Coordinates of N, CA, C and O in Angstrom, one line a residue:
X1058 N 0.9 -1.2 0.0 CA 0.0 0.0 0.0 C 0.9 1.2 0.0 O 1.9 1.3 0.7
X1059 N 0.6 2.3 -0.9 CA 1.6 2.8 -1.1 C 0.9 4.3 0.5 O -0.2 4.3 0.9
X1060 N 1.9 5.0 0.9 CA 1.9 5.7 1.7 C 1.9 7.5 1.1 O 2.6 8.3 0.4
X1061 N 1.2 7.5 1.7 CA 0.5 9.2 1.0 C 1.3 10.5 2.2 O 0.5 10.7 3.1
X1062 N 2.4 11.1 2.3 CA 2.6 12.3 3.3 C 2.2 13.4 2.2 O 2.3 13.6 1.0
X1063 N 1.3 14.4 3.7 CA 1.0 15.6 2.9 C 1.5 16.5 3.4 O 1.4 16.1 4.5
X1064 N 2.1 17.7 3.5 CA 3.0 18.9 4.0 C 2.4 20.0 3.7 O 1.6 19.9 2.7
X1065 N 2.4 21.4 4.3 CA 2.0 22.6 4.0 C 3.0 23.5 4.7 O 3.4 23.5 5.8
X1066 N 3.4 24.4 3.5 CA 4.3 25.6 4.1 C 3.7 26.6 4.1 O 2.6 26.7 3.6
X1067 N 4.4 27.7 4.7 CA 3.8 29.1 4.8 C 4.9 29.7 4.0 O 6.0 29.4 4.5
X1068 N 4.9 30.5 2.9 CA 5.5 31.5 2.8 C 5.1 32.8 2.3 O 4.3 33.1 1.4
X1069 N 6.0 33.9 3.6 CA 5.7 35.4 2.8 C 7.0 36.0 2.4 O 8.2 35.6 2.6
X1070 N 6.4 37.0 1.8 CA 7.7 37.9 0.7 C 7.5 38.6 1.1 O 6.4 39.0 1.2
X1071 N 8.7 39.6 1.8 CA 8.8 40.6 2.0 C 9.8 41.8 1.2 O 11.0 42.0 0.9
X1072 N 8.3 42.7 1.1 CA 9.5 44.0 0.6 C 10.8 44.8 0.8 O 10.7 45.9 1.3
X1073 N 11.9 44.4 0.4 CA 13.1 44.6 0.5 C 12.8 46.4 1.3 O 12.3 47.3 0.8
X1074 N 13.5 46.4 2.7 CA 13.0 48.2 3.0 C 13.6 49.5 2.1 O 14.6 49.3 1.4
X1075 N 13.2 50.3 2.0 CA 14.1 51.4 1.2 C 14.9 51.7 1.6 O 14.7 51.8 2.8
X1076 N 16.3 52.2 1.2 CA 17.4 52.7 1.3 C 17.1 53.9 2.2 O 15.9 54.1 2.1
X1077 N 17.6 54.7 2.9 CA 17.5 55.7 3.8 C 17.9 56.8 3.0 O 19.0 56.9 2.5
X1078 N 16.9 57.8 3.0 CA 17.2 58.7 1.9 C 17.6 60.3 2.2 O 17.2 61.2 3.0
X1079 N 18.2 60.2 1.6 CA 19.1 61.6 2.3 C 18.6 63.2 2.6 O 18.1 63.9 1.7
X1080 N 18.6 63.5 3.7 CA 17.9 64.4 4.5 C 19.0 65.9 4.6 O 18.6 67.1 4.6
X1081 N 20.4 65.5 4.6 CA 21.3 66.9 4.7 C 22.9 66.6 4.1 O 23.7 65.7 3.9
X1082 N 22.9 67.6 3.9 CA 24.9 67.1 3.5 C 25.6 68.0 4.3 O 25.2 69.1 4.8
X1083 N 26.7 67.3 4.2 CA 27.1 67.9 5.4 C 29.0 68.2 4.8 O 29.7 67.3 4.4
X1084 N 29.4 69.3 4.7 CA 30.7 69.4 3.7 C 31.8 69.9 4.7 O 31.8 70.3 5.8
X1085 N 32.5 69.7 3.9 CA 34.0 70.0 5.2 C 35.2 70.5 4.4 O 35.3 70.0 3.2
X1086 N 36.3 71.6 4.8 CA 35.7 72.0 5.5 C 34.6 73.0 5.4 O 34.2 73.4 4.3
X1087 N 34.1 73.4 6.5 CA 32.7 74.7 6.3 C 33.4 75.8 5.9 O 32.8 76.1 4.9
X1088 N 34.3 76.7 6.2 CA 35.5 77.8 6.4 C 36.9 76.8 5.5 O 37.4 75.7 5.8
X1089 N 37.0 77.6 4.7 CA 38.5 77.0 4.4 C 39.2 78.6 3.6 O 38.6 79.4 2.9
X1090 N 40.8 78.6 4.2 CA 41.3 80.2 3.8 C 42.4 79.8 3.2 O 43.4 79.3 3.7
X1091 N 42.2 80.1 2.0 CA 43.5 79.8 0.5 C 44.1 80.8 -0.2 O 43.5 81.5 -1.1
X1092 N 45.2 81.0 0.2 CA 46.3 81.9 -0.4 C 46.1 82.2 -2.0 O 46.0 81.2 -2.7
X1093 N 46.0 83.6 -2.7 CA 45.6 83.3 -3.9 C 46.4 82.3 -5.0 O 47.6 82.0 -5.1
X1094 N 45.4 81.9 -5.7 CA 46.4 80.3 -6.8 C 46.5 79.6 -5.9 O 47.0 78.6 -6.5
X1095 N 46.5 79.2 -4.7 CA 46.7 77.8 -4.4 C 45.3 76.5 -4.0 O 44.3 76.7 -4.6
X1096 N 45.3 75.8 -3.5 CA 44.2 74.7 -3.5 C 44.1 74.3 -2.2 O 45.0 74.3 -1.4
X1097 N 42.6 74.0 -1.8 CA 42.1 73.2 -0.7 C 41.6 72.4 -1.6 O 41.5 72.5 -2.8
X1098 N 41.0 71.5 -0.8 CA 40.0 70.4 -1.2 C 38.8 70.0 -0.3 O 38.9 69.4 0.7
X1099 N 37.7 70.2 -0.8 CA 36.7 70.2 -0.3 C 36.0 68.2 -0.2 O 36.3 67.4 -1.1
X1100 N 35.3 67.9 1.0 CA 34.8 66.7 0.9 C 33.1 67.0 1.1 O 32.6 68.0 1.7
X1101 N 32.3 65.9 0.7 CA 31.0 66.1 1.2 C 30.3 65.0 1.6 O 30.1 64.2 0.6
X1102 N 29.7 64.7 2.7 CA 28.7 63.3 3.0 C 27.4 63.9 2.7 O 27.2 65.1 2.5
X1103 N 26.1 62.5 2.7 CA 25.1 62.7 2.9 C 24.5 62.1 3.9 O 24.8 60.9 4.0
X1104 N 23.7 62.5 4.6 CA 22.9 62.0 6.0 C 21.8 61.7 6.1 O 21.2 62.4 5.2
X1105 N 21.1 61.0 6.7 CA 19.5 60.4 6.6 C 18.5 61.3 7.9 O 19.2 61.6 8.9
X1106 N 17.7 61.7 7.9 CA 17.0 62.4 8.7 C 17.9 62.3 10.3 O 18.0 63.3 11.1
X1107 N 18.5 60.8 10.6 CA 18.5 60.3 12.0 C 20.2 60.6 11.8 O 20.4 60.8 13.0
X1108 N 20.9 60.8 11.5 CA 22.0 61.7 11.2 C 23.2 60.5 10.5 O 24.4 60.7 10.5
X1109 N 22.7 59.3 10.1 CA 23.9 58.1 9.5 C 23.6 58.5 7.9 O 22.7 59.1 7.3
X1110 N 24.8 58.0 7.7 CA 25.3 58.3 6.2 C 24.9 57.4 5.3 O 25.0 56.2 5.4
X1111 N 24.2 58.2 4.0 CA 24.0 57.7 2.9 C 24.2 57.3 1.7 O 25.1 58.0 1.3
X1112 N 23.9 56.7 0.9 CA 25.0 56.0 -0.2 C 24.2 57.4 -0.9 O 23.1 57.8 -0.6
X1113 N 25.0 57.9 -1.9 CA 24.6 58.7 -2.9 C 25.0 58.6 -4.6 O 26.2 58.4 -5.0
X1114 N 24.0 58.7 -5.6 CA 24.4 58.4 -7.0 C 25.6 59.4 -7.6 O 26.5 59.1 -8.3
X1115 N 25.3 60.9 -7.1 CA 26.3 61.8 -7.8 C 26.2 63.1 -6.9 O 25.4 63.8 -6.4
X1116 N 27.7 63.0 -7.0 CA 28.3 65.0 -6.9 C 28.3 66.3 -7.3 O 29.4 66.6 -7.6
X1117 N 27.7 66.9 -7.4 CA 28.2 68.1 -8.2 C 28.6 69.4 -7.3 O 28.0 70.1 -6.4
X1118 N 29.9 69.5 -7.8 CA 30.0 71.2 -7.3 C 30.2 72.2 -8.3 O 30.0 72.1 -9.5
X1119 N 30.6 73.2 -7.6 CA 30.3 74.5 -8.1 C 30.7 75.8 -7.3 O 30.7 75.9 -6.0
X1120 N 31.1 76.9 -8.2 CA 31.3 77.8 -7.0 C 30.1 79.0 -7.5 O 29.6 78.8 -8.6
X1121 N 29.7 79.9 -6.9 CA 28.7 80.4 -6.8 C 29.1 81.9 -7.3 O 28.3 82.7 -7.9
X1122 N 30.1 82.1 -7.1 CA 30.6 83.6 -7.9 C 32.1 83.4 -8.2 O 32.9 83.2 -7.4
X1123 N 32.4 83.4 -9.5 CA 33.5 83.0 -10.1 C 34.9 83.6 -9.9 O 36.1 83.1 -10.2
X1124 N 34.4 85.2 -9.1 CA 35.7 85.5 -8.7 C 36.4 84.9 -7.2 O 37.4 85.4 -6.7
X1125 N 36.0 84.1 -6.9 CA 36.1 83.4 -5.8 C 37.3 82.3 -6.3 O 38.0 81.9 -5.4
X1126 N 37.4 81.8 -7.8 CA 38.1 80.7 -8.3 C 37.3 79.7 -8.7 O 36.1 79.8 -8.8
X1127 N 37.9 78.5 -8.9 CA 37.3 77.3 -9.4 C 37.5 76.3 -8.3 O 38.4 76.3 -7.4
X1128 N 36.1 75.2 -8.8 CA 36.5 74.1 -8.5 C 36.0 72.6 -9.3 O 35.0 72.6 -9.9
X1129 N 36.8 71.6 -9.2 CA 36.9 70.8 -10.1 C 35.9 69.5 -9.6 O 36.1 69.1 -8.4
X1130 N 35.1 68.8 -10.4 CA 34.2 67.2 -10.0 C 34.2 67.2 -8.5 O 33.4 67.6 -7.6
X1131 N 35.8 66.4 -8.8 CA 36.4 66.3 -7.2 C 36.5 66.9 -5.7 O 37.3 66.6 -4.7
X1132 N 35.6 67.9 -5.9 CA 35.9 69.0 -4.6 C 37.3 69.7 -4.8 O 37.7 70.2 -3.8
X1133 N 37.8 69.7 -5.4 CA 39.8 71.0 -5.5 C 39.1 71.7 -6.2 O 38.5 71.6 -7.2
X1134 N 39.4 73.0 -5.3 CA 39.0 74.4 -4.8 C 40.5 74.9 -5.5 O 41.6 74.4 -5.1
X1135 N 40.5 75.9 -6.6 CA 41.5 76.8 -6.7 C 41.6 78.1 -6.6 O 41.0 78.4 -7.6
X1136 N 41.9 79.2 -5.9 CA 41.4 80.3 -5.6 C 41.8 81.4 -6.7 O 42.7 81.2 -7.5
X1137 N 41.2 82.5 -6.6 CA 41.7 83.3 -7.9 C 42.5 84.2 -7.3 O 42.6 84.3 -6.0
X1138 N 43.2 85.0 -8.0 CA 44.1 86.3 -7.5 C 43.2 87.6 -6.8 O 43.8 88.7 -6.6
X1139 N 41.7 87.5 -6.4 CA 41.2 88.2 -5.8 C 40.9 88.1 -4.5 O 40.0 87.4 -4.1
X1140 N 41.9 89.0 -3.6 CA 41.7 88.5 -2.0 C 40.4 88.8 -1.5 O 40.1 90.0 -1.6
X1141 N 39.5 88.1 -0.9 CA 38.4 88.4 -0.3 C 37.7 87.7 0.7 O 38.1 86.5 0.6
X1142 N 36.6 87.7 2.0 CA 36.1 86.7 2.1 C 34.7 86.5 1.5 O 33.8 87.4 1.5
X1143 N 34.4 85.1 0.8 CA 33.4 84.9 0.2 C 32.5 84.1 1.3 O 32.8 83.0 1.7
X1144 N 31.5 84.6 1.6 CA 30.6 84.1 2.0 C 29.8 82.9 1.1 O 29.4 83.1 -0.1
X1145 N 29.5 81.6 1.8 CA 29.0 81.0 0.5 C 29.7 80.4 -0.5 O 29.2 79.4 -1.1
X1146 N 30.6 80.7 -0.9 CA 31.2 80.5 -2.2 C 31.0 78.8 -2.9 O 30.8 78.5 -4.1
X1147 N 31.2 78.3 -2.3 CA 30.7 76.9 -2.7 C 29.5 76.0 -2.5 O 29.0 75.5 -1.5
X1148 N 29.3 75.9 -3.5 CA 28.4 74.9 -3.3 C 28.4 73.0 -4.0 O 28.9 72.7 -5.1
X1149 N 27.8 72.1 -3.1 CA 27.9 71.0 -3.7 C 26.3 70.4 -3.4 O 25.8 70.6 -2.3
X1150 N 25.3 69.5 -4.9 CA 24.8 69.3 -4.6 C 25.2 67.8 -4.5 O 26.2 67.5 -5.1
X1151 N 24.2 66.7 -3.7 CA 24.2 65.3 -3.7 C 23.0 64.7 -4.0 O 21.9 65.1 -3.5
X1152 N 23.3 63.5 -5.3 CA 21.9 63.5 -5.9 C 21.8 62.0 -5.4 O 22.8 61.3 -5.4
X1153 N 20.5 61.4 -4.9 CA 20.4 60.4 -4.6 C 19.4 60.1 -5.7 O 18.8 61.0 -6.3
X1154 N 19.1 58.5 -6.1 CA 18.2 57.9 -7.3 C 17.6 56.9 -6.0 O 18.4 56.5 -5.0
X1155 N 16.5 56.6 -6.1 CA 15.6 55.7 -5.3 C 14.2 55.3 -6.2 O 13.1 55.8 -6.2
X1156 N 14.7 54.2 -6.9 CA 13.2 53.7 -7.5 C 13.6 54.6 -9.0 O 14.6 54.7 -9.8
X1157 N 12.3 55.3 -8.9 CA 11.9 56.6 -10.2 C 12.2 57.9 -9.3 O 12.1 58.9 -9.9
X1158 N 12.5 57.9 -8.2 CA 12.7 59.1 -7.4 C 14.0 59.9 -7.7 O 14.9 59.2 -8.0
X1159 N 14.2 61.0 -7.7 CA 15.5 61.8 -7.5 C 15.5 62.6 -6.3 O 14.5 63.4 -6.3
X1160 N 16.5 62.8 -5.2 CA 16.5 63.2 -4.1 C 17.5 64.1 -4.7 O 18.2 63.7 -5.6
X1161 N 17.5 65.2 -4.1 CA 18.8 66.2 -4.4 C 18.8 66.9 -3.3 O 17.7 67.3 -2.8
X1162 N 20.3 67.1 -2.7 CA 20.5 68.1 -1.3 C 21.9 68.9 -1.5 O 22.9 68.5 -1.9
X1163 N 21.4 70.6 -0.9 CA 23.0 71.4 -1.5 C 22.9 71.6 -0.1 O 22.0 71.7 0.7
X1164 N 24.7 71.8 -0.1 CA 25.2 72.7 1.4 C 26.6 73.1 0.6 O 27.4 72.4 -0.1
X1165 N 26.5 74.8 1.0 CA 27.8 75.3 0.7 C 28.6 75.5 1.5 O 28.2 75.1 2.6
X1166 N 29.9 76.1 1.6 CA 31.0 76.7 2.5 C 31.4 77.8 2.3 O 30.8 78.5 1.4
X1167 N 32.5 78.3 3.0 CA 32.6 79.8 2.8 C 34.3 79.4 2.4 O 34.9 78.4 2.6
X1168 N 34.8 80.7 1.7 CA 35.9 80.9 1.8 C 36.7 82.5 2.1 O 36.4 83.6 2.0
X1169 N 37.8 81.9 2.4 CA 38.8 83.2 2.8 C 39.7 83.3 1.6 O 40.3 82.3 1.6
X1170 N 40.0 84.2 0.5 CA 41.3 84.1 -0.5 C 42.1 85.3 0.5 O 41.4 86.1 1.1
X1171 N 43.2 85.2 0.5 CA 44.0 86.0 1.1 C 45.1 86.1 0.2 O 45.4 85.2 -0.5
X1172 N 45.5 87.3 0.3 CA 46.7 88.2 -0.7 C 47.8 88.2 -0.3 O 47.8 87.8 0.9
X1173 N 49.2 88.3 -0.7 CA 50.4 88.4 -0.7 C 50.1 89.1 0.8 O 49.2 89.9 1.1
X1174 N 51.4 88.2 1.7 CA 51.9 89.3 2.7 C 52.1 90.6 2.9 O 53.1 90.9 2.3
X1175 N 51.5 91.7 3.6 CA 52.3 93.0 3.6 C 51.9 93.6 5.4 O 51.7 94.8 5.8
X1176 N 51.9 92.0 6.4 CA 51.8 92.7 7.5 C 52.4 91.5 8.5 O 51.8 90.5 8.4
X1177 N 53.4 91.5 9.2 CA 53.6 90.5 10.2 C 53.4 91.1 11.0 O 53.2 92.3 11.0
X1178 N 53.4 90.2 12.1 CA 52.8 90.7 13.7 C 53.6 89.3 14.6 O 53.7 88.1 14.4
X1179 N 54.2 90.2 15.8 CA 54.9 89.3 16.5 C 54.4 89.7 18.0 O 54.5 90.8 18.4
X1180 N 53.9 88.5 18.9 CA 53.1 88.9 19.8 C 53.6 88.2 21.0 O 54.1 87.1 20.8
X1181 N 53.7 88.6 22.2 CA 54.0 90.0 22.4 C 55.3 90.8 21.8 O 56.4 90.3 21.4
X1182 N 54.8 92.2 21.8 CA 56.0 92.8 20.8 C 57.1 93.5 21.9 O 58.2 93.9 21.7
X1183 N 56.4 93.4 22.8 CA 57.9 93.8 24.1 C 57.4 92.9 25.0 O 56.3 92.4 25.1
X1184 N 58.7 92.7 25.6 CA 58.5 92.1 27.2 C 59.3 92.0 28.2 O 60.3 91.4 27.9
X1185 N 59.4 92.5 29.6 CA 60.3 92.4 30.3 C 60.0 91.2 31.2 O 58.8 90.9 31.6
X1186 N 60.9 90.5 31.5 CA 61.3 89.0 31.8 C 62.1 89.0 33.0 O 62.8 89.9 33.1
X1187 N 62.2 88.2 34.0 CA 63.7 88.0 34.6 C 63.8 86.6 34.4 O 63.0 85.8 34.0
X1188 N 65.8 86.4 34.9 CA 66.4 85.7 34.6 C 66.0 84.0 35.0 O 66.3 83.5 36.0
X1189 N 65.5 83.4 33.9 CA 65.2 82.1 33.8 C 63.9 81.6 33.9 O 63.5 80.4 34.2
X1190 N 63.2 82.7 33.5 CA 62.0 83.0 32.6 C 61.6 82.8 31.3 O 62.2 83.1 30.4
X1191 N 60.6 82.3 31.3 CA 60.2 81.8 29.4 C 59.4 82.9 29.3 O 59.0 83.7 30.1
X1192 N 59.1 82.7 27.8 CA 58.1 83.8 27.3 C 58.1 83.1 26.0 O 59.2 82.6 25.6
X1193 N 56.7 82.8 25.3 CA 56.5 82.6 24.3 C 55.7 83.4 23.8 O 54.8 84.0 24.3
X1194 N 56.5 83.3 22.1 CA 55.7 84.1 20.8 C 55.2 83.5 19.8 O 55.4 82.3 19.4
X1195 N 54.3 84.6 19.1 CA 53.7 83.9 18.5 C 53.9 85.2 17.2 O 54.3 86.3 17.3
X1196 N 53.4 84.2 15.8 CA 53.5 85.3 14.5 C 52.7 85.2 13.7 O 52.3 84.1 13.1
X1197 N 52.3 86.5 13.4 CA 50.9 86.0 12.1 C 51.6 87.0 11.0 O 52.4 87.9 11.2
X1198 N 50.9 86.5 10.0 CA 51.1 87.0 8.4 C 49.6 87.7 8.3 O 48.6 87.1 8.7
X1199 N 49.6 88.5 8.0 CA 48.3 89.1 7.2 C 48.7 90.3 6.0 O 49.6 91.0 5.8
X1200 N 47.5 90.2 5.3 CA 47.4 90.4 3.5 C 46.7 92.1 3.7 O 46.3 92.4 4.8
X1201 N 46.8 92.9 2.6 CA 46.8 94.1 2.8 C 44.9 94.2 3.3 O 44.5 95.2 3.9
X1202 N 44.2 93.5 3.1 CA 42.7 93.8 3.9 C 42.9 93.3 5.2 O 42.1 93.9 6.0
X1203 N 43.5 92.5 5.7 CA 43.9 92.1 7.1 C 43.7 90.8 7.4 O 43.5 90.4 8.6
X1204 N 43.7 90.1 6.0 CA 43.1 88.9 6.7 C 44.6 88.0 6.7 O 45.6 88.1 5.9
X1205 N 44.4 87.0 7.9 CA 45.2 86.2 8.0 C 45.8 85.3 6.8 O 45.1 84.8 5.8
X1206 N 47.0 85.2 7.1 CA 47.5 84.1 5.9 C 48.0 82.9 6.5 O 48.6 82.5 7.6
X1207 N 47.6 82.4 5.6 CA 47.3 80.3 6.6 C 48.7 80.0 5.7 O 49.1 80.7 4.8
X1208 N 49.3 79.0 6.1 CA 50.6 78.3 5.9 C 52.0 78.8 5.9 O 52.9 78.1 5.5
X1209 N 52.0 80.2 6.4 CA 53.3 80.6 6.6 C 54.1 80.5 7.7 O 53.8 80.9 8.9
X1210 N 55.8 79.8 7.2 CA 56.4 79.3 7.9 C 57.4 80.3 8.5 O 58.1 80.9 7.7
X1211 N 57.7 80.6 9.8 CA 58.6 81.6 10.7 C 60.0 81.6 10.4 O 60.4 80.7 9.6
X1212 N 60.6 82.1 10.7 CA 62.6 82.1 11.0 C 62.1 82.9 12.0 O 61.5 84.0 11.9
X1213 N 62.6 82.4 13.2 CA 63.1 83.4 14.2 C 64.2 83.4 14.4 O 64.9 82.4 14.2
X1214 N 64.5 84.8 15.0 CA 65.7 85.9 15.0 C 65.5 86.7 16.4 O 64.4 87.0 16.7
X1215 N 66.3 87.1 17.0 CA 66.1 88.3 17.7 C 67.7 88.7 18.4 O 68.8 88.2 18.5
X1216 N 67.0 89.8 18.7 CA 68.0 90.7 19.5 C 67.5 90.9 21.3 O 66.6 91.5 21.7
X1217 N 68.4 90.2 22.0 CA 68.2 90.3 23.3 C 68.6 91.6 24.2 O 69.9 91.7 24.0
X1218 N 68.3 92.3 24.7 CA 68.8 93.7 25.3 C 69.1 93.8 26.7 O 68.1 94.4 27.3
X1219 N 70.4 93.4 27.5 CA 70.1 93.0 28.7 C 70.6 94.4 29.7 O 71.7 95.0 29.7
X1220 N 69.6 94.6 30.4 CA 69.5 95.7 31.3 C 69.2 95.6 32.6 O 68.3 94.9 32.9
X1221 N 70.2 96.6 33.6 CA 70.1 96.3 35.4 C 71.8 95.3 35.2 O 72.1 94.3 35.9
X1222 N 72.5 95.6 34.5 CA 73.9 94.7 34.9 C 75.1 95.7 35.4 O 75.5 96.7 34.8
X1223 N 75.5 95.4 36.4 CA 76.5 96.8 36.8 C 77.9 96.0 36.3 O 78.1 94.8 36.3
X1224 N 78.6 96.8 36.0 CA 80.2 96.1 35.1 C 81.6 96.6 35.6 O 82.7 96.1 35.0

């Protein structure tokens, strides 16, 4: 006699969840201050309402007033020979694809272009001291509007003037 087993399964399908879709970008840095003609580089993420990062289809940047300089796909920022601070000046958007959907999110930054040197500053600029005493200095570069110049390297020098010595 032949033997009859009968079986029943359950199955459900479930809808794969949606990707988490991007709510802010977030770019770095926010402030960046570039000597004229030289290069920063800018980066940008995207974030989900709950603040984790999101896969994104494309980049785009852009600078927003062209005397500010260029920038290239890749976020490299080149500044032009016009010292100024640009509020804004960059912008990147991030385009997310979901389904038939297009998400798109911009966040820009600011920049500083700063001009040839025509001001150093050494701080403090006097000091009286006694013997076996420190004092530290400090030195900035700034451009004929006053704005600071980022990457310049010091030589210190000085002349010590010692006074109260009877001989």
């Amino acid at each position: 006699v032949p033997v009859v087993i009968e079986a029943t399964a359950s199955i459900t399908i479930r809808t794969p969840p949606e990707p988490p879709r991007i709510d802010t970008v977030e770019v770095r840095p926010t402030l960046s201050r570039v000597a004229t003609g030289n290069t920063a580089v800018f980066t940008a993420i995207g974030r989900d309402a709950g603040g984790r990062r999101v896969g994104i289809d494309q980049m785009q940047w852009e600078v927003i007033d062209p005397m500010v300089g260029s920038i290239d796909v890749l976020g490299r920022f080149t500044a032009s020979s016009f010292p100024g601070n640009y509020e804004d000046a960059v912008a990147v958007t991030l385009i997310q694809k979901i389904g038939q959907e297009v998400i798109s999110r911009t966040a820009t930054a600011d920049i500083l272009v700063t001009g040839q040197i025509t001001e150093l500053e050494v701080l403090p600029d006097r000091v009286v001291i006694d013997t076996r005493d420190t004092i530290y200095f400090r030195a900035r570069a700034k451009d004929a509007k006053g704005f600071l110049v980022p990457g310049v390297v010091f030589k210190w020098a000085g002349l010590i003037q010692i006074q109260g010595l009877d001989g």
